[in-house]
Structure formats: C-alpha cells, structure tokens
Coordinates of N, CA and C in Angstrom, one line a residue:
V271 N 219.3 87.7 53.9 CA 218.0 87.9 53.4 C 217.6 89.3 53.8
Q272 N 217.2 90.1 52.8 CA 216.7 91.5 53.2 C 215.1 91.4 53.5
L273 N 214.9 91.8 54.7 CA 213.5 91.8 55.1 C 212.8 93.1 54.6
E274 N 211.5 92.9 54.3 CA 210.7 94.0 53.8 C 209.2 93.9 54.4
R275 N 208.7 94.9 54.9 CA 207.3 94.9 55.5 C 206.4 95.3 54.2
I276 N 205.4 94.5 54.1 CA 204.4 94.6 53.0 C 203.0 94.7 53.9
R277 N 202.1 95.7 53.3 CA 200.8 95.7 53.8 C 200.0 95.1 52.9
A278 N 198.9 94.5 53.4 CA 197.8 93.9 52.4 C 196.6 93.8 53.2
Q279 N 195.5 93.7 52.3 CA 194.1 93.5 53.0 C 193.8 92.0 53.2
R280 N 194.6 91.1 52.6 CA 194.4 89.6 52.9 C 195.8 89.1 52.9
V281 N 195.8 88.0 53.8 CA 197.1 87.2 53.8 C 196.8 85.7 53.7
V282 N 197.5 85.0 53.0 CA 197.4 83.6 52.8 C 198.5 82.9 53.5
L283 N 198.3 82.1 54.5 CA 199.4 81.5 55.2 C 199.5 80.0 54.7
A284 N 200.4 79.8 53.6 CA 200.7 78.6 53.0 C 202.2 78.1 53.2
M285 N 202.4 77.8 54.5 CA 203.8 77.6 54.9 C 204.3 76.2 55.0
G286 N 203.6 75.3 54.5 CA 204.0 73.9 54.6 C 204.3 73.5 56.1
S287 N 205.2 72.8 56.5 CA 205.5 72.4 57.8 C 205.8 73.5 58.8
W288 N 206.3 74.6 58.1 CA 206.7 75.8 59.1 C 205.4 76.4 59.6
I289 N 204.1 76.0 59.2 CA 202.9 76.6 59.9 C 202.9 76.2 61.4
M290 N 203.5 75.0 61.8 CA 203.3 74.4 62.9 C 203.9 75.3 64.1
P291 N 205.1 75.6 64.0 CA 205.7 76.5 65.1 C 205.1 78.0 65.0
F292 N 204.3 78.3 64.0 CA 203.8 79.7 63.7 C 202.5 79.8 64.3
L293 N 201.8 78.7 64.6 CA 200.4 78.8 65.0 C 200.2 79.6 66.3
D294 N 201.2 79.5 67.1 CA 201.0 80.4 68.4 C 200.9 81.8 68.1
K295 N 201.6 82.4 67.1 CA 201.6 83.7 66.7 C 200.3 84.2 66.3
I296 N 199.4 83.4 65.7 CA 198.2 83.7 65.3 C 197.1 83.1 66.1
G297 N 197.5 82.7 67.3 CA 196.4 82.2 68.4 C 195.7 81.0 68.0
L298 N 196.3 80.0 67.3 CA 195.7 78.9 66.9 C 196.4 77.5 67.4
S299 N 195.6 76.5 67.8 CA 196.3 75.4 68.2 C 195.6 74.2 67.4
I300 N 196.3 73.6 66.3 CA 195.8 72.6 65.4 C 196.6 71.5 65.7
P301 N 196.0 70.3 65.9 CA 196.7 69.1 66.2 C 197.4 68.4 64.8
M302 N 198.5 69.0 64.4 CA 199.1 68.6 63.2 C 200.5 67.7 63.7
I303 N 200.9 66.9 62.9 CA 202.2 66.3 63.1 C 203.0 66.4 61.8
G304 N 204.3 66.6 61.8 CA 205.2 66.4 60.7 C 206.0 65.2 60.6
T305 N 206.3 64.7 59.4 CA 207.2 63.7 59.2 C 208.0 63.9 58.0
E306 N 209.4 63.6 58.3 CA 210.4 63.8 57.3 C 210.4 62.5 56.4
E307 N 209.8 62.5 55.3 CA 209.8 61.3 54.5 C 210.9 61.0 53.5
C308 N 211.1 59.8 53.2 CA 212.2 59.5 52.1 C 211.4 58.9 51.0
V309 N 211.9 59.5 49.8 CA 211.2 59.0 48.6 C 212.4 58.6 47.7
A310 N 212.3 57.5 47.0 CA 213.3 57.0 46.1 C 213.1 56.6 44.8
Y311 N 214.1 56.9 43.9 CA 213.7 56.5 42.4 C 214.6 55.4 41.9
F312 N 213.9 54.3 41.3 CA 214.6 53.1 40.9 C 214.7 53.0 39.6
M313 N 215.7 52.8 39.0 CA 216.0 52.7 37.5 C 215.6 51.4 36.9
P314 N 215.0 51.3 35.8 CA 214.8 50.0 35.0 C 216.1 49.3 34.6
K315 N 216.2 48.1 34.7 CA 217.4 47.4 34.3 C 217.5 47.5 32.8
P316 N 218.8 47.2 32.1 CA 218.9 47.2 30.7 C 217.9 46.3 30.0
N317 N 217.5 46.8 28.8 CA 216.5 45.9 28.0 C 215.2 45.7 28.8
A318 N 214.9 46.5 29.8 CA 213.5 46.3 30.5 C 212.5 47.1 29.7
P319 N 211.2 46.6 29.8 CA 210.1 47.2 29.0 C 209.9 48.7 29.6
D320 N 209.2 49.5 28.9 CA 208.9 50.9 29.3 C 208.3 51.0 30.6
H321 N 209.0 51.9 31.5 CA 208.4 52.2 32.8 C 207.9 53.6 32.9
T322 N 207.7 54.3 31.8 CA 207.3 55.7 31.9 C 205.8 55.7 32.0
F323 N 205.3 56.9 32.3 CA 203.9 57.1 32.3 C 203.0 56.7 31.1
K324 N 203.8 56.5 30.0 CA 203.1 56.2 28.8 C 202.7 54.7 28.9
S325 N 203.3 53.9 29.7 CA 203.0 52.4 29.8 C 202.7 51.9 31.2
M326 N 203.1 52.7 32.2 CA 203.1 52.3 33.7 C 202.1 53.1 34.3
P327 N 201.1 52.6 35.1 CA 200.2 53.4 35.9 C 200.8 53.8 37.3
V328 N 200.1 54.7 37.9 CA 200.4 55.0 39.3 C 199.9 53.7 40.1
F329 N 200.7 53.3 41.1 CA 200.2 52.0 41.8 C 200.3 52.2 43.3
I330 N 199.4 51.5 44.0 CA 199.3 51.5 45.5 C 199.2 49.9 45.8
P331 N 200.2 49.2 45.9 CA 200.2 47.8 46.1 C 199.8 47.2 47.4
A332 N 199.2 46.3 47.5 CA 198.9 45.4 48.6 C 200.0 44.6 49.1
F333 N 200.9 45.3 49.9 CA 202.2 44.5 50.3 C 202.5 44.8 51.7
E334 N 202.3 43.8 52.6 CA 202.5 44.1 54.0 C 204.0 44.1 54.4
H335 N 204.4 45.0 55.2 CA 205.7 45.2 55.6 C 205.8 45.9 57.0
K336 N 206.6 45.4 57.9 CA 206.7 46.0 59.2 C 206.9 47.5 59.2
I337 N 207.5 48.1 58.2 CA 207.9 49.4 58.2 C 206.6 50.3 58.3
V338 N 205.5 49.8 57.7 CA 204.3 50.7 57.7 C 203.5 50.4 58.9
T339 N 203.9 49.7 59.9 CA 203.1 49.6 61.1 C 204.0 50.0 62.3
E340 N 205.2 50.4 62.1 CA 206.1 50.7 63.2 C 205.7 52.0 64.0
L341 N 205.1 52.9 63.4 CA 204.5 54.0 64.1 C 203.5 53.7 65.1
I342 N 202.6 52.7 64.8 CA 201.7 52.3 65.7 C 202.2 51.7 66.8
E343 N 203.3 50.7 66.6 CA 203.9 50.0 67.6 C 204.7 51.0 68.6
A344 N 205.1 52.0 68.0 CA 205.9 53.0 68.8 C 204.9 53.9 69.6
G345 N 203.7 53.8 69.6 CA 202.8 54.4 70.4 C 202.6 55.9 70.1
I346 N 202.8 56.3 68.7 CA 202.5 57.5 68.4 C 201.0 57.9 68.2
E347 N 200.5 58.7 69.0 CA 198.9 58.9 68.9 C 198.5 59.9 68.0
H348 N 198.4 59.5 66.8 CA 198.1 60.2 65.7 C 197.7 59.4 64.4
E349 N 196.6 59.7 63.7 CA 196.3 59.0 62.6 C 197.4 58.7 61.5
S350 N 198.4 59.6 61.7 CA 199.5 59.2 60.6 C 200.2 57.9 61.0
A351 N 199.9 57.4 62.2 CA 200.4 56.1 62.6 C 199.6 54.8 62.0
N352 N 198.6 55.2 61.1 CA 197.9 54.0 60.5 C 198.7 53.3 59.5
D353 N 198.3 52.1 59.2 CA 199.0 51.3 58.1 C 198.6 51.9 56.9
W354 N 199.6 52.7 56.4 CA 199.2 53.3 54.9 C 199.8 52.5 53.7
G355 N 200.9 51.9 53.9 CA 201.4 51.0 53.0 C 202.3 51.8 52.0
F356 N 202.5 51.2 50.8 CA 203.5 51.8 49.7 C 202.7 52.3 48.7
Y357 N 203.5 53.2 47.9 CA 202.9 53.7 46.8 C 204.0 54.0 45.7
G358 N 203.6 54.4 44.4 CA 204.7 54.5 43.5 C 204.1 55.1 42.2
L359 N 205.0 55.9 41.6 CA 204.7 56.5 40.1 C 205.7 56.1 39.1
P360 N 205.1 56.0 37.9 CA 206.0 55.7 36.8 C 207.0 56.8 36.6
Q361 N 208.0 56.7 35.6 CA 208.9 57.6 35.3 C 208.3 58.6 34.6
V362 N 208.5 60.0 35.0 CA 207.9 61.1 34.4 C 209.1 62.0 34.1
E363 N 209.7 62.8 34.9 CA 210.8 63.7 34.6 C 212.1 63.2 35.2
I364 N 211.9 62.9 36.5 CA 213.2 62.4 37.2 C 213.4 61.0 36.8
P365 N 214.7 60.5 36.5 CA 214.8 59.2 35.9 C 214.6 58.3 37.1
G366 N 213.9 57.1 36.8 CA 213.5 56.2 37.7 C 212.1 56.2 38.2
V367 N 211.6 55.0 38.6 CA 210.3 54.9 39.1 C 210.3 55.3 40.5
K368 N 209.3 56.2 40.9 CA 209.4 56.7 42.2 C 208.6 55.7 43.1
I369 N 209.2 55.2 44.3 CA 208.5 54.2 45.2 C 208.8 54.8 46.6
S370 N 207.9 54.6 47.5 CA 208.1 54.9 49.0 C 207.0 54.2 49.8
A371 N 207.3 54.3 51.1 CA 206.2 53.9 52.1 C 205.7 55.1 52.7
H372 N 204.4 55.2 52.6 CA 203.7 56.3 52.9 C 203.6 56.5 54.5
H373 N 204.0 57.7 55.0 CA 203.8 58.2 56.4 C 204.7 57.3 57.2
T374 N 206.0 57.1 56.8 CA 206.9 56.4 57.6 C 208.1 57.2 58.0
G375 N 208.1 58.5 57.8 CA 209.4 59.3 58.1 C 209.4 59.5 59.6
V376 N 210.5 60.2 60.0 CA 210.7 60.5 61.5 C 209.8 61.7 61.9
P377 N 209.0 61.5 62.9 CA 208.1 62.7 63.2 C 208.8 63.8 63.8
F378 N 208.2 65.2 63.7 CA 208.7 66.4 64.2 C 207.5 67.3 64.4
T379 N 207.7 68.3 65.3 CA 206.7 69.3 65.5 C 207.2 70.7 65.0
D380 N 208.5 70.6 64.8 CA 209.2 72.0 64.2 C 210.1 71.5 63.0
P381 N 209.9 72.0 61.9 CA 210.8 71.5 60.7 C 212.2 71.9 61.0
A382 N 212.5 73.0 61.7 CA 213.9 73.4 61.9 C 214.5 72.3 62.8
M383 N 213.7 71.6 63.6 CA 214.3 70.5 64.3 C 214.1 69.1 63.9
R384 N 213.9 68.9 62.5 CA 213.7 67.6 61.8 C 215.0 66.9 62.0
A385 N 214.9 65.5 61.9 CA 215.9 64.5 62.1 C 217.2 65.0 61.4
S386 N 217.0 65.2 60.1 CA 218.0 65.5 59.2 C 218.9 66.6 59.6
Q387 N 218.2 67.5 60.4 CA 219.0 68.8 60.8 C 219.6 68.6 62.2
T388 N 219.1 67.8 63.0 CA 219.4 67.6 64.3 C 220.0 66.2 64.7
S389 N 219.6 65.3 64.0 CA 220.2 63.9 64.3 C 220.3 63.2 63.0
P390 N 221.5 63.7 62.2 CA 221.8 63.0 60.9 C 221.8 61.5 60.9
E391 N 222.3 60.9 62.0 CA 222.5 59.5 62.0 C 221.1 58.8 62.1
K392 N 220.2 59.4 62.9 CA 218.8 58.9 63.0 C 218.0 59.0 61.6
S393 N 218.3 60.2 61.0 CA 217.6 60.3 59.7 C 218.3 59.3 58.6
K394 N 219.5 59.2 58.7 CA 220.1 58.2 57.8 C 219.7 56.8 57.9
R395 N 219.5 56.4 59.2 CA 219.1 55.1 59.7 C 217.6 54.7 59.1
R396 N 216.8 55.8 59.3 CA 215.4 55.6 58.9 C 215.4 55.6 57.3
Q397 N 216.1 56.4 56.6 CA 216.2 56.4 55.2 C 216.6 55.0 54.7
E398 N 217.5 54.4 55.4 CA 218.1 53.0 55.1 C 217.1 52.0 55.2
Q399 N 216.3 52.2 56.2 CA 215.1 51.1 56.5 C 214.0 51.3 55.4
I400 N 213.6 52.5 55.0 CA 212.6 52.8 54.0 C 213.1 52.3 52.7
I401 N 214.4 52.5 52.3 CA 214.9 52.2 51.1 C 215.0 50.5 50.9
A402 N 215.3 49.9 52.2 CA 215.5 48.4 52.1 C 214.0 47.9 51.9
A403 N 213.0 48.4 52.6 CA 211.6 48.0 52.4 C 211.0 48.1 51.0
C404 N 211.5 49.3 50.4 CA 211.2 49.5 48.9 C 211.8 48.4 48.0
G405 N 213.0 48.0 48.5 CA 213.8 47.1 47.7 C 213.1 45.7 47.9
E406 N 212.5 45.4 49.0 CA 211.8 44.0 49.1 C 210.5 44.1 48.2
L407 N 209.8 45.3 48.3 CA 208.6 45.4 47.4 C 209.0 45.2 45.9
I408 N 210.1 45.8 45.6 CA 210.6 45.6 44.1 C 210.8 44.2 43.7
Q409 N 211.4 43.4 44.7 CA 211.7 42.0 44.5 C 210.4 41.2 44.3
H410 N 209.4 41.6 44.9 CA 208.2 40.9 44.9 C 207.4 41.2 43.6
L411 N 207.5 42.6 43.2 CA 206.5 43.0 42.2 C 207.2 43.6 40.8
F412 N 208.3 44.0 40.8 CA 209.0 44.6 39.7 C 210.3 44.0 39.3
P413 N 210.3 42.9 38.6 CA 211.6 42.3 38.3 C 212.5 43.1 37.4
Y414 N 211.9 44.1 36.7 CA 212.8 44.8 35.8 C 213.4 46.1 36.3
L415 N 213.1 46.3 37.7 CA 213.8 47.4 38.4 C 214.9 47.0 39.3
D416 N 215.9 48.0 39.3 CA 217.1 47.8 40.2 C 216.5 47.9 41.6
T417 N 217.0 47.1 42.6 CA 216.6 47.4 44.0 C 217.2 48.3 44.7
K418 N 218.3 48.8 44.1 CA 219.0 50.0 44.8 C 218.7 51.2 44.0
P419 N 218.3 52.4 44.8 CA 217.8 53.6 44.1 C 218.9 54.4 43.4
H420 N 218.4 54.9 42.4 CA 219.3 55.9 41.6 C 219.4 57.2 42.3
T421 N 218.2 57.7 42.8 CA 218.2 59.0 43.6 C 217.3 58.9 44.8
T422 N 217.6 59.5 45.9 CA 216.7 59.6 47.1 C 216.6 61.0 47.5
V423 N 215.4 61.4 48.0 CA 215.3 62.7 48.4 C 214.3 62.8 49.6
H424 N 214.4 63.8 50.5 CA 213.6 63.9 51.6 C 212.4 64.9 51.2
C425 N 211.2 64.6 51.8 CA 210.1 65.6 51.6 C 209.4 65.6 53.0
L426 N 208.7 66.7 53.2 CA 208.1 67.0 54.5 C 206.6 66.8 54.4
Y427 N 205.9 65.9 55.2 CA 204.5 65.9 55.4 C 204.0 66.8 56.5
T428 N 203.0 67.4 56.5 CA 202.3 68.0 57.5 C 200.9 67.5 57.6
S429 N 200.6 66.6 58.5 CA 199.3 65.8 58.5 C 198.5 66.2 59.7
T430 N 197.3 66.3 59.4 CA 196.1 66.6 60.4 C 195.7 65.2 60.8
P431 N 194.8 65.3 61.9 CA 194.3 63.9 62.4 C 193.6 63.1 61.5
D432 N 192.8 63.8 60.8 CA 191.8 63.1 60.0 C 192.4 63.1 58.4
H433 N 193.7 63.6 58.1 CA 194.2 63.7 56.9 C 193.4 64.4 55.9
D434 N 192.5 65.2 56.2 CA 191.9 66.2 55.4 C 192.6 67.4 55.4
F435 N 192.5 68.4 54.4 CA 193.3 69.6 54.3 C 192.7 70.6 55.4
I436 N 193.6 71.6 55.6 CA 193.1 72.7 56.4 C 193.0 73.9 55.3
V437 N 191.9 74.5 54.9 CA 191.8 75.5 54.0 C 190.6 76.4 54.5
D438 N 190.8 77.5 55.2 CA 189.8 78.1 55.9 C 190.3 79.6 56.2
T439 N 189.4 80.4 56.7 CA 189.7 81.8 57.3 C 189.9 81.6 58.7
H440 N 190.7 82.5 59.3 CA 190.9 82.3 60.7 C 189.6 82.7 61.5
P441 N 189.4 81.8 62.5 CA 188.0 82.1 63.2 C 187.8 83.4 63.9
S442 N 189.1 84.1 64.1 CA 188.8 85.4 64.9 C 189.2 86.6 63.8
D443 N 189.7 86.2 62.6 CA 190.0 87.2 61.6 C 190.0 86.8 60.3
P444 N 188.9 87.0 59.5 CA 188.7 86.5 58.1 C 189.8 87.0 57.1
R445 N 190.5 88.0 57.6 CA 191.6 88.5 56.6 C 192.8 87.6 56.6
L446 N 192.9 86.6 57.3 CA 193.8 85.6 57.3 C 193.2 84.3 56.8
V447 N 193.9 83.7 55.8 CA 193.4 82.4 55.3 C 194.5 81.5 55.6
V448 N 194.2 80.4 56.2 CA 195.2 79.3 56.5 C 195.1 78.1 55.4
A449 N 196.2 77.7 54.9 CA 196.3 76.7 54.0 C 197.4 75.7 54.4
A450 N 196.9 74.7 55.0 CA 198.0 73.8 55.8 C 197.4 72.3 55.8
G451 N 198.3 71.6 56.5 CA 197.9 70.2 56.7 C 197.6 69.3 55.5
F452 N 198.3 69.4 54.5 CA 198.0 68.7 53.3 C 198.3 67.2 53.3
S453 N 198.8 66.7 54.4 CA 198.9 65.4 54.7 C 199.5 64.4 53.7
G454 N 200.5 65.0 53.0 CA 201.1 64.2 51.9 C 200.4 63.8 50.6
H455 N 199.3 64.5 50.4 CA 198.5 64.4 49.3 C 197.9 65.6 48.7
G456 N 198.5 66.8 49.0 CA 197.9 68.0 48.6 C 198.3 68.4 47.2
F457 N 199.5 68.0 46.6 CA 200.1 68.6 45.4 C 199.2 68.3 44.2
K458 N 198.5 67.1 44.2 CA 197.8 66.7 43.2 C 196.5 67.5 43.0
F459 N 196.1 68.2 44.0 CA 194.8 69.0 44.1 C 195.2 70.5 44.0
G460 N 196.4 70.9 43.6 CA 196.9 72.2 43.4 C 195.9 73.2 42.7
P461 N 195.4 72.8 41.5 CA 194.5 73.8 40.8 C 193.2 74.1 41.6
S462 N 192.6 73.0 42.2 CA 191.4 73.1 42.9 C 191.6 73.8 44.1
L463 N 192.8 73.5 44.8 CA 193.0 74.2 46.0 C 193.2 75.9 45.9
G464 N 193.9 76.1 44.6 CA 194.1 77.5 44.2 C 192.8 78.2 44.2
D465 N 191.8 77.6 43.3 CA 190.5 78.2 43.2 C 189.8 78.5 44.5
L466 N 189.9 77.4 45.5 CA 189.3 77.6 46.8 C 189.8 78.7 47.6
I467 N 191.3 78.7 47.6 CA 191.8 79.7 48.4 C 191.6 81.1 47.9
E468 N 191.4 81.1 46.6 CA 191.0 82.5 45.9 C 189.8 83.0 46.4
S469 N 188.7 81.9 46.4 CA 187.3 82.4 47.0 C 187.3 82.9 48.3
L470 N 188.2 82.2 49.2 CA 188.2 82.7 50.5 C 188.8 84.1 50.6
V471 N 189.9 84.4 49.8 CA 190.5 85.6 49.9 C 189.5 86.7 49.4
T472 N 188.8 86.4 48.4 CA 187.8 87.3 47.7 C 186.6 87.6 48.6
N473 N 186.1 86.4 49.2 CA 184.8 86.7 49.9 C 185.0 86.9 51.4
G474 N 186.0 86.2 52.0 CA 186.3 86.4 53.4 C 185.4 85.4 54.2
T475 N 184.8 84.5 53.5 CA 183.9 83.5 54.3 C 184.5 82.2 54.7
S476 N 184.0 81.5 55.5 CA 184.6 80.2 56.1 C 184.2 79.2 55.0
T477 N 185.1 78.1 55.0 CA 184.8 76.8 54.2 C 183.6 76.1 54.9
A478 N 183.5 76.3 56.2 CA 182.4 75.7 57.0 C 181.0 76.1 56.4
E479 N 180.9 77.2 55.9 CA 179.6 77.6 55.4 C 179.1 77.0 54.0
D480 N 179.9 76.1 53.4 CA 179.5 75.3 52.3 C 179.6 74.0 52.5
P481 N 178.6 73.2 52.4 CA 178.7 71.7 52.6 C 179.8 71.0 51.8
S482 N 180.0 71.5 50.7 CA 180.9 70.9 49.7 C 182.5 71.1 50.1
T483 N 182.6 72.0 50.9 CA 184.1 72.4 51.4 C 184.2 72.2 53.0
A484 N 183.1 71.9 53.7 CA 183.2 72.0 55.2 C 184.2 71.1 55.8
R485 N 184.4 70.1 55.0 CA 185.5 69.1 55.5 C 186.9 69.6 55.7
F486 N 187.2 70.8 55.1 CA 188.4 71.5 55.1 C 188.4 72.6 56.0
S487 N 187.4 72.7 56.7 CA 187.3 73.9 57.7 C 188.1 73.7 58.9
L488 N 188.6 74.8 59.6 CA 189.2 74.8 60.8 C 188.2 74.5 61.9
R489 N 186.9 74.8 61.6 CA 185.9 74.6 62.6 C 185.5 73.2 62.9
R490 N 186.2 72.2 62.1 CA 185.9 70.8 62.4 C 186.6 70.4 63.7
F491 N 187.5 71.2 64.1 CA 188.3 70.9 65.3 C 187.4 71.5 66.6
P492 N 187.5 70.8 67.7 CA 186.8 71.4 68.9 C 187.3 72.8 69.2
K493 N 186.3 73.8 69.3 CA 186.6 75.2 69.5 C 187.4 75.4 70.7
S494 N 187.1 74.7 71.8 CA 187.8 74.7 73.1 C 189.3 74.6 72.8
G495 N 189.7 73.7 71.9 CA 191.2 73.6 71.8 C 191.6 74.2 70.6
L496 N 190.9 74.9 69.7 CA 191.3 75.4 68.5 C 192.0 76.9 68.8
L497 N 191.3 77.7 69.4 CA 191.8 79.1 69.8 C 192.7 79.1 71.2
R498 N 193.9 79.8 71.0 CA 194.6 80.1 72.2 C 194.2 81.2 73.0

C-alpha cells in the first residue's frame, strides 16, 4: 500500500470497528464494544412461493432461543448483551432469505484481534451455533426454506452502550468529525447520516446543540471519562 499525506481543513473519521483502537490517538475514550456477527442466507425449497422483497416483508419474529441470552449469562457488562432476538430480510440481490440472531457474535475491542483472525476454531464454533439457532427458527416459522444456509458471511458491529450512533465533532477540535458506533443498524440510515455529517463538516458545530440530533452527540457520555 502506497502511503500519501493529505492536508485538509476537516476530517471525518468513519472507520467502522477500526475506530476503537484509534481513539487513543485522538484523545477520546468511548465505551464501545465490537462483535463479529454471522449472517446466513437460506434458499427457498423447490416450488416454494415467492420469498423476494416483492412478496415477503422484513421480519423480527418473537422467537425465544438461548443464543440471544448467552451474552448476559456470560457476564458481559454492555447493553449489547440484551436479549435482541432474531431478524430477517427477504431475498433482494444475494440469493436466499437473510436470517441471523442480532448481537450474538464473539466480542472484541480491536478488529485486528477478532476471533476469525486469532481463534478460527472459536469463530467457527460460534458461527455453527448461530446457524443452528437460525435453522430452529426456520423449522418453526418458514416451512418453505432450507434449514441449511446457502451462504454465510461475517460482519462487524461496533456498538455504543445505548445503541445510538455517535456523529459529532471532537470536543477539543471541531475540525474532526467522528462517525462511529452504528450498533448494527446504521446502514439503513445512510442518506440521513450523510446529510448530518455534511452539516457538521460545513458548520463545525456539535450535534449536542440541536435537540433533534443531541442523542448522537459525544457529549452524552460523562466528560470525566470521555477525554483522555
């Protein structure tokens, strides 16, 4: 990789999980936790009805399973350990119906040290547990889907304690805009987040100054623990 130094009047730090080990460099301490999630895509059986977005909705079923409470029982002190349950989306582009158990991945504080990179067997074991749990959900609710996935992928969540986003200027330097902690549900808000980040870059003001965006401010965390 060829490195290049670029000078700019404003910088947006939208680094995903890689923001966590970077916080020290900009003098911040934000209580975030990463999880390496597993999502799977399950194919409809032959002669099954339509499972695309044209006929099937997004779903969040009320289905209790041990896998969505294990983090609590493991004593992980973070709201990511709440009982979040399962979710799913109809077939859109990738073949198959997307199903997973929310916030059930292996936790990490540095994405370079996530389980798939440092403990492949641990990562594989957790993936198998999540897929098996999704298979049980399918048996209960979706008779026309295969219980074995067609495709599985990892994705990384970076979660704040309250699961609200962090979109704000740095408390000590408004030239830095921090966009982080999207807690597994930021993608769907992409256009609105882009507008909000643009306004911070343009105006250099904190989201704390507007009641409609204050919930995304860094200032919602105790100042005594925020700045290093």
